[in-house]
């Protein structure tokens, strides 16, 4: 079988690699003849093999167009995913089949971060198409993790020049005053989950460099006051613990060519009694505003330990019974 694939306006040097290094990696992985002439790739071989080579090229072109660059690691990761599809195509077809890699958010050195559930896919789509996205859902649904992945992808693709990630330093059963150290050390526990996500996605030396250059900032919400963030990807995590005024303050920090994601779980509000959660209120204020999207995740989007779904169900049942008393 022979098939021709048109590359169109894609940067062929970036796609094929310097001295065809990427092309060599592809040729080594498939039992097919691959010839590139201008913007045309001709593939000859068994029908199934030709199909997978074509898919690999299409996914690589998608990543190149999305991120603006392509590394040998990206090529290897795509080929690994195509290989998984070849070994277990029926199972993967149930998860989305060919084109599943369109749900990839970020390629890292050791992992592929992608939307896995229907709710997560809608969340990522909303965040891609809108300048401001709110994601509301229980623990374990990937709200923060996917937001950080989208931000890093935006930074890598030169769509944003910096990332700012923030969360309210709201006490959940323990007072800041009783924690040891200076103020920086006191707020560290609140910001630690954000650093964990970053460390999962970036090599330690690269992350250290980005933090030192302030291309990535991880700060308490109070430090956002008075700033205007241009060309930035901004994330407010634990948004349910932002007051109404804090939410307004955060949202009005957005400058030219910036995007923002606000995540939160409105069932875990740690604010003092009678204090209105900004995340609860904002659903009424911004509903229907153009450029603003709301994504809602539930137990079906949990991607942590299998027990997390059962824990969420148990709490919902408990509170439902309690409300009836």
PDB file of N, CA, C and O in Angstrom, residues 17 25 44 52 55 59-60 64 83 98 100 106 129 136 140 153-154 188 221 237 272 289 295 297 301:
ATOM      1  N   UNK A  17      13.279  17.523  11.978  1.00  0.00           N
ATOM      2  CA  UNK A  17      14.481  17.631  12.792  1.00  0.00           C
ATOM      3  C   UNK A  17      15.693  18.066  11.994  1.00  0.00           C
ATOM      4  O   UNK A  17      15.733  17.925  10.763  1.00  0.00           O
ATOM      5  N   UNK A  25      14.238   8.796  13.616  1.00  0.00           N
ATOM      6  CA  UNK A  25      13.597   8.125  14.747  1.00  0.00           C
ATOM      7  C   UNK A  25      12.326   7.417  14.290  1.00  0.00           C
ATOM      8  O   UNK A  25      12.051   6.279  14.671  1.00  0.00           O
ATOM      9  N   UNK A  44       5.150   3.739   2.107  1.00  0.00           N
ATOM     10  CA  UNK A  44       4.834   2.458   1.451  1.00  0.00           C
ATOM     11  C   UNK A  44       5.049   1.323   2.443  1.00  0.00           C
ATOM     12  O   UNK A  44       6.036   1.307   3.178  1.00  0.00           O
ATOM     13  N   UNK A  52      -0.435   3.692  10.682  1.00  0.00           N
ATOM     14  CA  UNK A  52       0.171   4.177  11.923  1.00  0.00           C
ATOM     15  C   UNK A  52       1.249   5.227  11.660  1.00  0.00           C
ATOM     16  O   UNK A  52       1.408   6.155  12.462  1.00  0.00           O
ATOM     17  N   UNK A  55      -0.665   8.378  11.117  1.00  0.00           N
ATOM     18  CA  UNK A  55      -1.172   8.915  12.382  1.00  0.00           C
ATOM     19  C   UNK A  55      -0.060   9.605  13.161  1.00  0.00           C
ATOM     20  O   UNK A  55      -0.261  10.675  13.734  1.00  0.00           O
ATOM     21  N   UNK A  59      -0.137  13.539  14.306  1.00  0.00           N
ATOM     22  CA  UNK A  59      -0.061  13.944  15.709  1.00  0.00           C
ATOM     23  C   UNK A  59       1.149  14.852  15.944  1.00  0.00           C
ATOM     24  O   UNK A  59       1.069  15.814  16.704  1.00  0.00           O
ATOM     25  N   UNK A  60       2.257  14.560  15.294  1.00  0.00           N
ATOM     26  CA  UNK A  60       3.448  15.398  15.431  1.00  0.00           C
ATOM     27  C   UNK A  60       3.201  16.791  14.849  1.00  0.00           C
ATOM     28  O   UNK A  60       3.649  17.804  15.411  1.00  0.00           O
ATOM     29  N   UNK A  64       3.393  20.294  16.897  1.00  0.00           N
ATOM     30  CA  UNK A  64       4.248  21.369  16.397  1.00  0.00           C
ATOM     31  C   UNK A  64       3.450  22.660  16.217  1.00  0.00           C
ATOM     32  O   UNK A  64       3.900  23.742  16.610  1.00  0.00           O
ATOM     33  N   UNK A  83       2.418   3.173  19.385  1.00  0.00           N
ATOM     34  CA  UNK A  83       2.713   1.759  19.623  1.00  0.00           C
ATOM     35  C   UNK A  83       1.699   1.144  20.576  1.00  0.00           C
ATOM     36  O   UNK A  83       1.257   0.005  20.380  1.00  0.00           O
ATOM     37  N   UNK A  98      -8.550   6.610  17.426  1.00  0.00           N
ATOM     38  CA  UNK A  98      -7.642   7.504  16.729  1.00  0.00           C
ATOM     39  C   UNK A  98      -8.002   8.959  16.998  1.00  0.00           C
ATOM     40  O   UNK A  98      -9.163   9.347  17.027  1.00  0.00           O
ATOM     41  N   UNK A 100      -7.094  10.339  19.834  1.00  0.00           N
ATOM     42  CA  UNK A 100      -7.080  10.494  21.288  1.00  0.00           C
ATOM     43  C   UNK A 100      -5.977  11.446  21.720  1.00  0.00           C
ATOM     44  O   UNK A 100      -6.105  12.148  22.717  1.00  0.00           O
ATOM     45  N   UNK A 106       0.126  18.211  27.538  1.00  0.00           N
ATOM     46  CA  UNK A 106       1.554  18.487  27.680  1.00  0.00           C
ATOM     47  C   UNK A 106       2.349  17.193  27.608  1.00  0.00           C
ATOM     48  O   UNK A 106       1.953  16.177  28.177  1.00  0.00           O
ATOM     49  N   UNK A 129     -10.363  27.577  24.600  1.00  0.00           N
ATOM     50  CA  UNK A 129     -11.160  28.466  23.765  1.00  0.00           C
ATOM     51  C   UNK A 129     -11.537  29.779  24.445  1.00  0.00           C
ATOM     52  O   UNK A 129     -12.015  30.698  23.776  1.00  0.00           O
ATOM     53  N   UNK A 136     -14.891  23.680  38.608  1.00  0.00           N
ATOM     54  CA  UNK A 136     -15.403  23.366  39.934  1.00  0.00           C
ATOM     55  C   UNK A 136     -15.644  21.872  40.038  1.00  0.00           C
ATOM     56  O   UNK A 136     -16.283  21.274  39.171  1.00  0.00           O
ATOM     57  N   UNK A 140      -9.325  15.267  43.524  1.00  0.00           N
ATOM     58  CA  UNK A 140      -8.899  14.129  42.718  1.00  0.00           C
ATOM     59  C   UNK A 140      -9.348  14.154  41.281  1.00  0.00           C
ATOM     60  O   UNK A 140      -9.099  13.198  40.535  1.00  0.00           O
ATOM     61  N   UNK A 153       2.275  24.398  28.926  1.00  0.00           N
ATOM     62  CA  UNK A 153       2.177  24.266  27.473  1.00  0.00           C
ATOM     63  C   UNK A 153       2.107  25.637  26.813  1.00  0.00           C
ATOM     64  O   UNK A 153       2.706  25.875  25.758  1.00  0.00           O
ATOM     65  N   UNK A 154       1.384  26.562  27.445  1.00  0.00           N
ATOM     66  CA  UNK A 154       1.279  27.923  26.923  1.00  0.00           C
ATOM     67  C   UNK A 154       2.626  28.639  26.971  1.00  0.00           C
ATOM     68  O   UNK A 154       3.001  29.356  26.037  1.00  0.00           O
ATOM     69  N   UNK A 188       4.546  28.479  52.954  1.00  0.00           N
ATOM     70  CA  UNK A 188       5.055  27.384  52.127  1.00  0.00           C
ATOM     71  C   UNK A 188       4.127  26.175  52.106  1.00  0.00           C
ATOM     72  O   UNK A 188       3.876  25.599  51.031  1.00  0.00           O
ATOM     73  N   UNK A 221      -2.354  34.568  47.452  1.00  0.00           N
ATOM     74  CA  UNK A 221      -3.288  35.458  46.767  1.00  0.00           C
ATOM     75  C   UNK A 221      -3.125  36.913  47.204  1.00  0.00           C
ATOM     76  O   UNK A 221      -3.279  37.837  46.390  1.00  0.00           O
ATOM     77  N   UNK A 237      -5.850  28.735  42.460  1.00  0.00           N
ATOM     78  CA  UNK A 237      -6.208  27.423  42.977  1.00  0.00           C
ATOM     79  C   UNK A 237      -6.952  27.578  44.302  1.00  0.00           C
ATOM     80  O   UNK A 237      -6.788  28.591  44.999  1.00  0.00           O
ATOM     81  N   UNK A 272     -14.464  31.658  57.221  1.00  0.00           N
ATOM     82  CA  UNK A 272     -15.287  31.796  58.429  1.00  0.00           C
ATOM     83  C   UNK A 272     -16.775  31.769  58.090  1.00  0.00           C
ATOM     84  O   UNK A 272     -17.185  32.117  56.977  1.00  0.00           O
ATOM     85  N   UNK A 289     -21.340  35.592  30.383  1.00  0.00           N
ATOM     86  CA  UNK A 289     -20.404  36.595  29.862  1.00  0.00           C
ATOM     87  C   UNK A 289     -19.523  35.969  28.786  1.00  0.00           C
ATOM     88  O   UNK A 289     -18.949  34.896  28.984  1.00  0.00           O
ATOM     89  N   UNK A 295     -16.625  24.954  33.876  1.00  0.00           N
ATOM     90  CA  UNK A 295     -16.550  23.497  33.705  1.00  0.00           C
ATOM     91  C   UNK A 295     -16.804  22.852  35.058  1.00  0.00           C
ATOM     92  O   UNK A 295     -16.246  23.293  36.077  1.00  0.00           O
ATOM     93  N   UNK A 297     -16.754  19.274  37.212  1.00  0.00           N
ATOM     94  CA  UNK A 297     -16.302  17.889  37.292  1.00  0.00           C
ATOM     95  C   UNK A 297     -17.003  17.208  38.462  1.00  0.00           C
ATOM     96  O   UNK A 297     -17.445  17.865  39.406  1.00  0.00           O
ATOM     97  N   UNK A 301     -14.980  11.923  37.214  1.00  0.00           N
ATOM     98  CA  UNK A 301     -13.732  12.482  36.675  1.00  0.00           C
ATOM     99  C   UNK A 301     -12.549  12.271  37.617  1.00  0.00           C
ATOM    100  O   UNK A 301     -11.445  12.746  37.331  1.00  0.00           O
TER     101      UNK A 301
END
